[in-house]
Amino acid sequence: MLAPASVSVSRRTALRILGGAVAVVAATTGRARAADGRRVERLLAQLTLDEKLSLLHGATDPAPLGQAGYIPGVARLRIPPLRLSDGPAGVRVTEPATALPAPALLASAFDPGLAREYGRVIGREGRALGQDVLLSPMVNLIRTPYAGRNFETFSEDPLLAADLVGAEVRGIQSQGLIATVKHFALNNQEYERESINVVADEQTMHETELRGFEAAARAGVGAVMGAYNKVNGTFACESPYLLGTVLREQWGFGGWVMTDWSAAHSTAPAIRASLDMEMPDGTYFGPALKRAVADGTVPEALVDRSVRRVLTVMDRFGLLGGAVPPRPARDAPAGARTALKVATRGGVLLRNESAALPLAGAAARSIAVIGPTGSVPFVSGGGSAHVVPDRADSPLKAIRARAGRGGEVTYALGEDIYGRVFHEHAIAPGTTYTHDIDVTADRDDDAWTLLIHYTGAHADRPEVVLDGGAELFPQRAGYAENFSGGLISATADGMSVRRRTLKLTAGAHRLTVTGAGGPGGRTFRLAKITSASRAEDVAAAAKAARAARAAVVFAYEDATEGQDRKTIRLPGNQDALIEAVTAANPRTVVVLNTSSSAAMPWLDRTAAVLQMYYPGQEGAAATADLLFGDANPGGRLSQTFPAGDDRHPVSGDRRRYPGVGGEERYTEGIRIGYRWYDEEGVEPLFPFGHGLSYTTFAYSGLAVEPEGHGLRVRFTVRNTGRRRGSDVPQVYVGPSPDLALPQARKTLAGYQRIDLAPGRSRTLTLRIPARVLSSWDPGAHRWVLGTGQRAVHLAASAADLRLSRAVVVH
């Protein structure tokens, strides 16, 4: 059993009681099977050292499809190559794939079964598109609202994140695709991600960030990707504690560990620490590792250990023995159905005054659609998450279709993201082009955004110089050139976009453009956004809103891998736009396509707010279904929305974020997300777990009793409204009086999404295991049960506790 704090139990015994040794049994994961150890050992004995090393680092793919990485295999022994693809929201290659909603939207559904279905779609498509390894899912917790990849992950809560990642891994691997959980560990920001030293104590790591990774290991995940950052002074990809003690010893992980791309920093220390594979090349695990074996710095047995891990996983998935499982065909219609289901079930209705939604009557027939993401589909974020969709309609098209022939749906841009073109030129193949263009600023300190749209490779785009100074759009270092957002980085006609905002003095200015046509020719455009054009766009939007019975403003924030947000306020002129539209029409609905939380200074003047994150290729249809009531919003926030930049867990303390002197300290400890708001008494804009519906629900009959070393929680939910709808009752547990360890005032211990018809009720029983009632004791290096009298709350959100009971945990 799991011991109370007062009883001494070995780490091995405690771990066994918490759910059995977490050693991965290969046959538990869908199509994966038990590996044949004899076959792996026979192959290992036949491999030369060079062949072994070729399996431990990336190489150039002779037949690339835009995937992220390639391992060449060994043809003479029928060890096939491995192709590795990004894929947090769909398979990222150059071919079309189902563009699923962002994982942040999936998480809002609070539905592990849906996460498994999501994983099955990606797993099938990955195999169909020639991939063998998926570099997903990401399970790093949402610690700061500024993190550029918050949309790629699930939640601020460790339990919810663990449930979802385990389910998605099982779904992915059930289709024969090897999943990779990432980024191990504490990679919770993009700022200085390749060098930042994250300092966190042992209890904090185990109770927050590591929970999701452990769940992935329990689910049989084939691979783990190490993070860029340091953890307590050591790079994550060569940390003996993370890779050895935690991953291998405590959890029994038997798969392989790869680096994030170019995240290796050593040869001998890394492989000794239990790193197995360097990506995307062999800087440290190629010739350098061969030399280390030759001079005795690295025993060949360590190379064998890593190769054995890779081959064992390959064998689990039927990739050895010369009979690779046949690849299925894509099932695009099935993928689209899942994408629509996820986007619809994950949409969160944050505000709905006077039943402004669903749109009905005159408001459903006279609508002004406003905002750039109303007319341009916002499918996914940038970087590793960007997917080429089969198709994607705009919300404007979907709303017009739903409003029908008798409806009048107008459109106003409101916020220009691509600029007004003032110069365009096609450079002929094999020629060069130099031209001066004069522009005039009407007033001093006018904020201009200058943009270049261009075809061809990023490295060959034309150079633009302002007034003889520095280039306006210089090449970014390393991979950063490719990380520029999922919406603003390309125009509707497929041209790449770069932008620069700067202050201009009143008067004439000269832009000098120099470019080459290259072998195939190149087209570019220069565009601008000025204070005057912004004011014109806002005025036109307000006019359109005033003429309609309802206004729907689509607001965006475009996040990407490689860079963090600077603020949680909406970018550009959008706050002013929403202020103007709400003043013109009090029945204004705001649809948010943001990566994470957003500040809403205009909130009290809106009729409704619908959070849709990055909704994937079927986002337009899902949004229209929710706006018109063809579907009832049932999503709940998987992250707290702060009221502003000065009121969240890392605000006001640069040591917490973005770090000081290259060091970031998790001084909030286990009080991440809603736990911090509870501890500090800070009221958020919207709490964790919040979400409204077009119907109402009532809770009754809360009963709690011990069950072994856990709890059994029973209660009844009734739909007291007039529409069918989904609810997510949540159970939170208070601290133990018997543990002299930091504890949260309440912690999510269980939840269940249910669907009820009007007037119907359902009695639910949630079982809270001992592990959820436990804390990590850093002195004993193990979990200890939180005994004594503990409060149990039945809630609609972290801030809406409906019923409470006390129970003694033995």
PDB file of N, CA, C and O in Angstrom, residues 1 46 75 91 115 171 206-207 211 215 236 266 383 459 463-464 481 504 541 563 576 643 657 682 718 745:
ATOM      1  N   MET A   1       0.837  -1.197   0.000  1.00  0.00           N
ATOM      2  CA  MET A   1       0.000   0.000   0.000  1.00  0.00           C
ATOM      3  C   MET A   1       0.868   1.241   0.000  1.00  0.00           C
ATOM      4  O   MET A   1       2.050   1.186   0.354  1.00  0.00           O
ATOM      5  N   GLN A  46      24.953  -8.618 -35.337  1.00  0.00           N
ATOM      6  CA  GLN A  46      25.392  -8.558 -36.734  1.00  0.00           C
ATOM      7  C   GLN A  46      25.757  -7.151 -37.192  1.00  0.00           C
ATOM      8  O   GLN A  46      26.376  -6.988 -38.241  1.00  0.00           O
ATOM      9  N   ALA A  75      19.897  -1.660 -44.640  1.00  0.00           N
ATOM     10  CA  ALA A  75      19.203  -2.457 -45.652  1.00  0.00           C
ATOM     11  C   ALA A  75      19.627  -3.920 -45.629  1.00  0.00           C
ATOM     12  O   ALA A  75      18.792  -4.820 -45.802  1.00  0.00           O
ATOM     13  N   VAL A  91      -0.514  15.652 -39.073  1.00  0.00           N
ATOM     14  CA  VAL A  91       0.806  15.270 -39.597  1.00  0.00           C
ATOM     15  C   VAL A  91       1.369  16.410 -40.435  1.00  0.00           C
ATOM     16  O   VAL A  91       0.761  16.831 -41.422  1.00  0.00           O
ATOM     17  N   ALA A 115      -9.691  12.447 -26.888  1.00  0.00           N
ATOM     18  CA  ALA A 115      -8.243  12.545 -27.115  1.00  0.00           C
ATOM     19  C   ALA A 115      -7.714  11.281 -27.777  1.00  0.00           C
ATOM     20  O   ALA A 115      -6.824  11.328 -28.627  1.00  0.00           O
ATOM     21  N   GLY A 171      -4.111   6.262 -28.665  1.00  0.00           N
ATOM     22  CA  GLY A 171      -4.757   6.403 -29.964  1.00  0.00           C
ATOM     23  C   GLY A 171      -3.771   6.413 -31.107  1.00  0.00           C
ATOM     24  O   GLY A 171      -3.966   5.732 -32.124  1.00  0.00           O
ATOM     25  N   HIS A 206       7.871  16.617  -9.614  1.00  0.00           N
ATOM     26  CA  HIS A 206       7.084  15.386  -9.626  1.00  0.00           C
ATOM     27  C   HIS A 206       5.586  15.653  -9.552  1.00  0.00           C
ATOM     28  O   HIS A 206       4.799  14.917 -10.155  1.00  0.00           O
ATOM     29  N   GLU A 207       5.180  16.675  -8.831  1.00  0.00           N
ATOM     30  CA  GLU A 207       3.750  16.917  -8.663  1.00  0.00           C
ATOM     31  C   GLU A 207       3.151  17.738  -9.797  1.00  0.00           C
ATOM     32  O   GLU A 207       1.925  17.791  -9.933  1.00  0.00           O
ATOM     33  N   ARG A 211       4.171  14.664 -14.167  1.00  0.00           N
ATOM     34  CA  ARG A 211       2.997  13.789 -14.133  1.00  0.00           C
ATOM     35  C   ARG A 211       2.566  13.358 -15.531  1.00  0.00           C
ATOM     36  O   ARG A 211       2.219  12.195 -15.765  1.00  0.00           O
ATOM     37  N   ALA A 215       2.533   9.568 -17.272  1.00  0.00           N
ATOM     38  CA  ALA A 215       1.332   8.985 -17.863  1.00  0.00           C
ATOM     39  C   ALA A 215       1.608   8.477 -19.269  1.00  0.00           C
ATOM     40  O   ALA A 215       1.088   7.426 -19.672  1.00  0.00           O
ATOM     41  N   ALA A 236      18.846  19.170 -20.279  1.00  0.00           N
ATOM     42  CA  ALA A 236      17.875  18.087 -20.126  1.00  0.00           C
ATOM     43  C   ALA A 236      18.268  16.848 -20.915  1.00  0.00           C
ATOM     44  O   ALA A 236      17.995  15.724 -20.479  1.00  0.00           O
ATOM     45  N   SER A 266      26.820  17.183 -25.962  1.00  0.00           N
ATOM     46  CA  SER A 266      28.000  16.391 -25.624  1.00  0.00           C
ATOM     47  C   SER A 266      27.841  14.986 -26.176  1.00  0.00           C
ATOM     48  O   SER A 266      26.758  14.595 -26.625  1.00  0.00           O
ATOM     49  N   GLY A 383       5.102  27.144 -36.748  1.00  0.00           N
ATOM     50  CA  GLY A 383       6.152  26.238 -36.330  1.00  0.00           C
ATOM     51  C   GLY A 383       5.799  24.784 -36.559  1.00  0.00           C
ATOM     52  O   GLY A 383       5.173  24.418 -37.560  1.00  0.00           O
ATOM     53  N   ALA A 459      15.315  32.463 -47.893  1.00  0.00           N
ATOM     54  CA  ALA A 459      16.696  32.957 -47.965  1.00  0.00           C
ATOM     55  C   ALA A 459      16.930  33.850 -49.174  1.00  0.00           C
ATOM     56  O   ALA A 459      17.895  34.619 -49.198  1.00  0.00           O
ATOM     57  N   GLU A 463      15.817  42.158 -50.701  1.00  0.00           N
ATOM     58  CA  GLU A 463      16.280  42.982 -49.577  1.00  0.00           C
ATOM     59  C   GLU A 463      15.601  44.345 -49.668  1.00  0.00           C
ATOM     60  O   GLU A 463      15.513  44.943 -50.736  1.00  0.00           O
ATOM     61  N   VAL A 464      15.118  44.840 -48.522  1.00  0.00           N
ATOM     62  CA  VAL A 464      14.450  46.142 -48.481  1.00  0.00           C
ATOM     63  C   VAL A 464      15.158  47.003 -47.435  1.00  0.00           C
ATOM     64  O   VAL A 464      15.267  46.615 -46.268  1.00  0.00           O
ATOM     65  N   GLU A 481      13.848  31.413 -38.686  1.00  0.00           N
ATOM     66  CA  GLU A 481      13.316  31.948 -39.945  1.00  0.00           C
ATOM     67  C   GLU A 481      12.017  31.250 -40.350  1.00  0.00           C
ATOM     68  O   GLU A 481      11.167  31.836 -41.007  1.00  0.00           O
ATOM     69  N   LEU A 504       7.889  56.437 -37.987  1.00  0.00           N
ATOM     70  CA  LEU A 504       8.440  57.275 -39.045  1.00  0.00           C
ATOM     71  C   LEU A 504       8.193  58.749 -38.721  1.00  0.00           C
ATOM     72  O   LEU A 504       7.142  59.106 -38.184  1.00  0.00           O
ATOM     73  N   ALA A 541     -15.792  49.080 -39.936  1.00  0.00           N
ATOM     74  CA  ALA A 541     -16.340  47.976 -39.145  1.00  0.00           C
ATOM     75  C   ALA A 541     -17.487  48.460 -38.258  1.00  0.00           C
ATOM     76  O   ALA A 541     -18.525  47.785 -38.143  1.00  0.00           O
ATOM     77  N   GLN A 563       9.174  31.662 -30.303  1.00  0.00           N
ATOM     78  CA  GLN A 563       9.070  32.991 -29.703  1.00  0.00           C
ATOM     79  C   GLN A 563       7.867  33.062 -28.774  1.00  0.00           C
ATOM     80  O   GLN A 563       6.843  32.428 -29.009  1.00  0.00           O
ATOM     81  N   ALA A 576      -9.115  48.310 -29.824  1.00  0.00           N
ATOM     82  CA  ALA A 576      -9.840  49.504 -30.281  1.00  0.00           C
ATOM     83  C   ALA A 576     -10.963  49.121 -31.227  1.00  0.00           C
ATOM     84  O   ALA A 576     -12.052  49.719 -31.201  1.00  0.00           O
ATOM     85  N   ALA A 643      -6.679  38.383 -15.510  1.00  0.00           N
ATOM     86  CA  ALA A 643      -7.332  39.651 -15.854  1.00  0.00           C
ATOM     87  C   ALA A 643      -6.400  40.594 -16.603  1.00  0.00           C
ATOM     88  O   ALA A 643      -6.865  41.495 -17.300  1.00  0.00           O
ATOM     89  N   TYR A 657       9.742  34.375 -14.649  1.00  0.00           N
ATOM     90  CA  TYR A 657       9.643  34.520 -16.102  1.00  0.00           C
ATOM     91  C   TYR A 657      10.037  35.946 -16.459  1.00  0.00           C
ATOM     92  O   TYR A 657       9.564  36.882 -15.821  1.00  0.00           O
ATOM     93  N   VAL A 682      -6.076  36.055  -5.714  1.00  0.00           N
ATOM     94  CA  VAL A 682      -6.208  36.884  -6.914  1.00  0.00           C
ATOM     95  C   VAL A 682      -7.392  36.374  -7.739  1.00  0.00           C
ATOM     96  O   VAL A 682      -7.493  35.170  -8.009  1.00  0.00           O
ATOM     97  N   ARG A 718     -28.305  17.091 -12.950  1.00  0.00           N
ATOM     98  CA  ARG A 718     -29.574  17.209 -13.666  1.00  0.00           C
ATOM     99  C   ARG A 718     -29.512  18.376 -14.638  1.00  0.00           C
ATOM    100  O   ARG A 718     -29.018  19.451 -14.300  1.00  0.00           O
ATOM    101  N   ARG A 745      -4.409  24.635  -1.853  1.00  0.00           N
ATOM    102  CA  ARG A 745      -5.658  24.743  -1.100  1.00  0.00           C
ATOM    103  C   ARG A 745      -6.718  23.810  -1.658  1.00  0.00           C
ATOM    104  O   ARG A 745      -7.576  23.341  -0.933  1.00  0.00           O
TER     105      ARG A 745
END
